[in-house]
PDB file of C-alpha atoms in Angstrom:
ATOM      1  CA  UNK A 243       0.000   0.000   0.000  1.00 87.00           C
ATOM      2  CA  UNK A 244       1.096   3.530  -0.733  1.00 90.00           C
ATOM      3  CA  UNK A 245       1.861   5.336   2.563  1.00 94.00           C
ATOM      4  CA  UNK A 246       0.729   8.666   1.073  1.00 93.00           C
ATOM      5  CA  UNK A 247      -2.909   7.672   1.495  1.00 93.00           C
ATOM      6  CA  UNK A 248      -2.547   6.635   5.116  1.00 95.00           C
ATOM      7  CA  UNK A 249      -0.730   9.912   5.861  1.00 95.00           C
ATOM      8  CA  UNK A 250      -3.397  11.973   4.057  1.00 94.00           C
ATOM      9  CA  UNK A 251      -6.281  10.224   5.811  1.00 95.00           C
ATOM     10  CA  UNK A 252      -4.621  10.527   9.217  1.00 96.00           C
ATOM     11  CA  UNK A 253      -3.807  14.220   8.720  1.00 96.00           C
ATOM     12  CA  UNK A 254      -7.304  14.889   7.396  1.00 95.00           C
ATOM     13  CA  UNK A 255      -8.904  13.348  10.499  1.00 97.00           C
ATOM     14  CA  UNK A 256      -6.502  15.239  12.741  1.00 97.00           C
ATOM     15  CA  UNK A 257      -7.256  18.577  11.040  1.00 97.00           C
ATOM     16  CA  UNK A 258     -11.005  17.957  11.179  1.00 97.00           C
ATOM     17  CA  UNK A 259     -10.855  17.137  14.892  1.00 97.00           C
ATOM     18  CA  UNK A 260      -8.726  20.213  15.616  1.00 97.00           C
ATOM     19  CA  UNK A 261     -11.015  22.442  13.570  1.00 98.00           C
ATOM     20  CA  UNK A 262     -14.078  21.078  15.373  1.00 97.00           C
ATOM     21  CA  UNK A 263     -12.422  21.976  18.671  1.00 97.00           C
ATOM     22  CA  UNK A 264     -11.661  25.517  17.459  1.00 97.00           C
ATOM     23  CA  UNK A 265     -15.175  26.008  16.064  1.00 97.00           C
ATOM     24  CA  UNK A 266     -16.833  25.031  19.364  1.00 97.00           C
ATOM     25  CA  UNK A 267     -16.613  28.669  20.444  1.00 96.00           C
ATOM     26  CA  UNK A 268     -18.943  29.498  17.538  1.00 96.00           C
ATOM     27  CA  UNK A 269     -21.213  26.486  18.158  1.00 94.00           C
ATOM     28  CA  UNK A 270     -20.284  25.003  14.780  1.00 96.00           C
ATOM     29  CA  UNK A 271     -18.694  21.863  13.381  1.00 96.00           C
ATOM     30  CA  UNK A 272     -16.298  21.708  10.451  1.00 96.00           C
ATOM     31  CA  UNK A 273     -18.981  20.208   8.195  1.00 95.00           C
ATOM     32  CA  UNK A 274     -21.283  23.145   8.968  1.00 96.00           C
ATOM     33  CA  UNK A 275     -18.464  25.622   8.440  1.00 97.00           C
ATOM     34  CA  UNK A 276     -17.789  24.079   5.018  1.00 96.00           C
ATOM     35  CA  UNK A 277     -21.367  24.886   3.995  1.00 97.00           C
ATOM     36  CA  UNK A 278     -21.233  28.427   5.380  1.00 97.00           C
ATOM     37  CA  UNK A 279     -17.900  29.018   3.654  1.00 96.00           C
ATOM     38  CA  UNK A 280     -19.296  27.656   0.394  1.00 96.00           C
ATOM     39  CA  UNK A 281     -22.330  29.954   0.563  1.00 98.00           C
ATOM     40  CA  UNK A 282     -20.172  32.920   1.528  1.00 97.00           C
ATOM     41  CA  UNK A 283     -17.892  32.400  -1.477  1.00 96.00           C
ATOM     42  CA  UNK A 284     -20.475  31.379  -4.073  1.00 97.00           C
ATOM     43  CA  UNK A 285     -23.646  33.082  -2.910  1.00 97.00           C
ATOM     44  CA  UNK A 286     -27.039  31.381  -2.707  1.00 97.00           C
ATOM     45  CA  UNK A 287     -27.007  27.776  -3.958  1.00 96.00           C
ATOM     46  CA  UNK A 288     -29.404  24.874  -4.310  1.00 94.00           C
ATOM     47  CA  UNK A 289     -28.961  21.807  -2.131  1.00 92.00           C
ATOM     48  CA  UNK A 290     -27.776  19.911  -5.209  1.00 92.00           C
ATOM     49  CA  UNK A 291     -25.149  22.527  -5.996  1.00 95.00           C
ATOM     50  CA  UNK A 292     -23.888  22.394  -2.406  1.00 96.00           C
ATOM     51  CA  UNK A 293     -23.534  18.610  -2.175  1.00 94.00           C
ATOM     52  CA  UNK A 294     -21.917  18.424  -5.598  1.00 95.00           C
ATOM     53  CA  UNK A 295     -19.475  21.211  -4.780  1.00 95.00           C
ATOM     54  CA  UNK A 296     -18.549  19.742  -1.383  1.00 95.00           C
ATOM     55  CA  UNK A 297     -18.540  16.179  -2.745  1.00 93.00           C
ATOM     56  CA  UNK A 298     -20.791  14.992   0.085  1.00 93.00           C
ATOM     57  CA  UNK A 299     -23.857  12.772  -0.087  1.00 94.00           C
ATOM     58  CA  UNK A 300     -27.166  14.601  -0.484  1.00 91.00           C
ATOM     59  CA  UNK A 301     -28.784  13.327   2.768  1.00 93.00           C
ATOM     60  CA  UNK A 302     -25.805  14.579   4.792  1.00 93.00           C
ATOM     61  CA  UNK A 303     -26.125  18.049   3.278  1.00 94.00           C
ATOM     62  CA  UNK A 304     -29.885  18.094   3.818  1.00 93.00           C
ATOM     63  CA  UNK A 305     -29.450  17.230   7.516  1.00 95.00           C
ATOM     64  CA  UNK A 306     -26.684  19.801   7.945  1.00 96.00           C
ATOM     65  CA  UNK A 307     -28.716  22.529   6.220  1.00 96.00           C
ATOM     66  CA  UNK A 308     -31.743  21.705   8.388  1.00 96.00           C
ATOM     67  CA  UNK A 309     -29.566  22.032  11.502  1.00 96.00           C
ATOM     68  CA  UNK A 310     -27.990  25.292  10.276  1.00 97.00           C
ATOM     69  CA  UNK A 311     -31.462  26.636   9.521  1.00 97.00           C
ATOM     70  CA  UNK A 312     -32.678  25.712  13.011  1.00 96.00           C
ATOM     71  CA  UNK A 313     -29.641  27.470  14.507  1.00 95.00           C
ATOM     72  CA  UNK A 314     -30.331  30.582  12.410  1.00 97.00           C
ATOM     73  CA  UNK A 315     -27.263  30.399  10.143  1.00 97.00           C
ATOM     74  CA  UNK A 316     -29.035  29.859   6.803  1.00 98.00           C
ATOM     75  CA  UNK A 317     -32.378  30.492   5.146  1.00 97.00           C
ATOM     76  CA  UNK A 318     -34.140  28.358   2.554  1.00 94.00           C
ATOM     77  CA  UNK A 319     -36.091  30.205  -0.077  1.00 92.00           C
ATOM     78  CA  UNK A 320     -38.195  28.882  -2.927  1.00 86.00           C
ATOM     79  CA  UNK A 321     -36.479  28.529  -6.288  1.00 82.00           C
ATOM     80  CA  UNK A 322     -38.062  28.845  -9.702  1.00 82.00           C
ATOM     81  CA  UNK A 323     -39.198  25.238  -9.453  1.00 80.00           C
ATOM     82  CA  UNK A 324     -41.401  24.747  -6.382  1.00 77.00           C
ATOM     83  CA  UNK A 325     -39.437  21.604  -5.507  1.00 81.00           C
ATOM     84  CA  UNK A 326     -36.169  23.509  -5.598  1.00 85.00           C
ATOM     85  CA  UNK A 327     -34.940  25.293  -2.488  1.00 88.00           C
ATOM     86  CA  UNK A 328     -32.223  27.916  -2.553  1.00 95.00           C
ATOM     87  CA  UNK A 329     -30.005  28.118   0.516  1.00 97.00           C
ATOM     88  CA  UNK A 330     -28.572  31.474   1.515  1.00 97.00           C
ATOM     89  CA  UNK A 331     -26.733  32.896   4.504  1.00 98.00           C
ATOM     90  CA  UNK A 332     -28.942  34.538   7.093  1.00 98.00           C
ATOM     91  CA  UNK A 333     -28.317  38.033   8.457  1.00 97.00           C
ATOM     92  CA  UNK A 334     -27.117  36.291  11.652  1.00 97.00           C
ATOM     93  CA  UNK A 335     -24.491  34.400   9.651  1.00 97.00           C
ATOM     94  CA  UNK A 336     -23.390  37.527   7.805  1.00 96.00           C
ATOM     95  CA  UNK A 337     -22.949  39.287  11.150  1.00 97.00           C
ATOM     96  CA  UNK A 338     -20.890  36.459  12.687  1.00 97.00           C
ATOM     97  CA  UNK A 339     -18.778  35.428   9.673  1.00 96.00           C
ATOM     98  CA  UNK A 340     -15.980  37.952  10.319  1.00 96.00           C
ATOM     99  CA  UNK A 341     -15.340  36.540  13.813  1.00 96.00           C
ATOM    100  CA  UNK A 342     -15.448  32.958  12.542  1.00 96.00           C
ATOM    101  CA  UNK A 343     -13.131  33.832   9.668  1.00 95.00           C
ATOM    102  CA  UNK A 344     -10.658  35.351  12.119  1.00 97.00           C
ATOM    103  CA  UNK A 345     -10.762  32.128  14.177  1.00 96.00           C
ATOM    104  CA  UNK A 346     -10.225  30.028  11.037  1.00 96.00           C
ATOM    105  CA  UNK A 347      -7.280  32.147   9.884  1.00 96.00           C
ATOM    106  CA  UNK A 348      -5.540  31.732  13.245  1.00 96.00           C
ATOM    107  CA  UNK A 349      -6.180  27.970  13.091  1.00 97.00           C
ATOM    108  CA  UNK A 350      -4.841  27.705   9.534  1.00 96.00           C
ATOM    109  CA  UNK A 351      -1.707  29.653  10.363  1.00 95.00           C
ATOM    110  CA  UNK A 352      -1.089  27.406  13.341  1.00 95.00           C
ATOM    111  CA  UNK A 353      -1.466  24.301  11.167  1.00 95.00           C
ATOM    112  CA  UNK A 354       0.797  25.413   8.307  1.00 96.00           C
ATOM    113  CA  UNK A 355       3.073  27.782  10.202  1.00 93.00           C
ATOM    114  CA  UNK A 356       6.010  25.363   9.976  1.00 95.00           C
ATOM    115  CA  UNK A 357       5.825  25.420   6.161  1.00 96.00           C
ATOM    116  CA  UNK A 358       7.396  28.157   4.096  1.00 96.00           C
ATOM    117  CA  UNK A 359       5.275  29.917   1.474  1.00 95.00           C
ATOM    118  CA  UNK A 360       7.167  27.975  -1.187  1.00 97.00           C
ATOM    119  CA  UNK A 361       6.461  24.653   0.570  1.00 97.00           C
ATOM    120  CA  UNK A 362       2.783  25.524   0.807  1.00 96.00           C
ATOM    121  CA  UNK A 363       2.668  26.327  -2.913  1.00 96.00           C
ATOM    122  CA  UNK A 364       4.505  23.097  -3.744  1.00 97.00           C
ATOM    123  CA  UNK A 365       2.090  21.130  -1.566  1.00 94.00           C
ATOM    124  CA  UNK A 366      -0.883  22.566  -3.457  1.00 94.00           C
ATOM    125  CA  UNK A 367       0.767  21.709  -6.784  1.00 94.00           C
ATOM    126  CA  UNK A 368       1.380  18.131  -5.639  1.00 94.00           C
ATOM    127  CA  UNK A 369      -2.205  17.725  -4.428  1.00 92.00           C
ATOM    128  CA  UNK A 370      -3.524  19.048  -7.737  1.00 93.00           C
ATOM    129  CA  UNK A 371      -1.407  16.516  -9.616  1.00 93.00           C
ATOM    130  CA  UNK A 372      -3.249  13.677  -7.884  1.00 91.00           C
ATOM    131  CA  UNK A 373      -6.237  12.248  -9.719  1.00 80.00           C
ATOM    132  CA  UNK A 374      -9.613  13.361  -8.452  1.00 68.00           C
TER     133      UNK A 374
END
């Protein structure tokens, strides 16, 4: 077996666990943050667009969106097709995103702080070379 995959999976789990710990102060999990980040960067999206973009199964996104809606982070509005729902950030989310972003930036710097800018760029290039 190629040890790259074991290392990637282990680091991915570690980063997710660390991020979940950091996001506790905002009452969020990394999976919820991924959705908020996606909506912040791309604007309102359908559920289908979100799960395709995040490469996550549709039921997982639906549950996460329902939870985020209950917590006041997102709103669902009717699309052109009555069956289609558009998900958008709520005013509450827009108000709190700067603080969350600041928390995320500190976390990211802590995680990659040992890498030079050149190493970070090389890492991205190597990841992009992988299939998928």
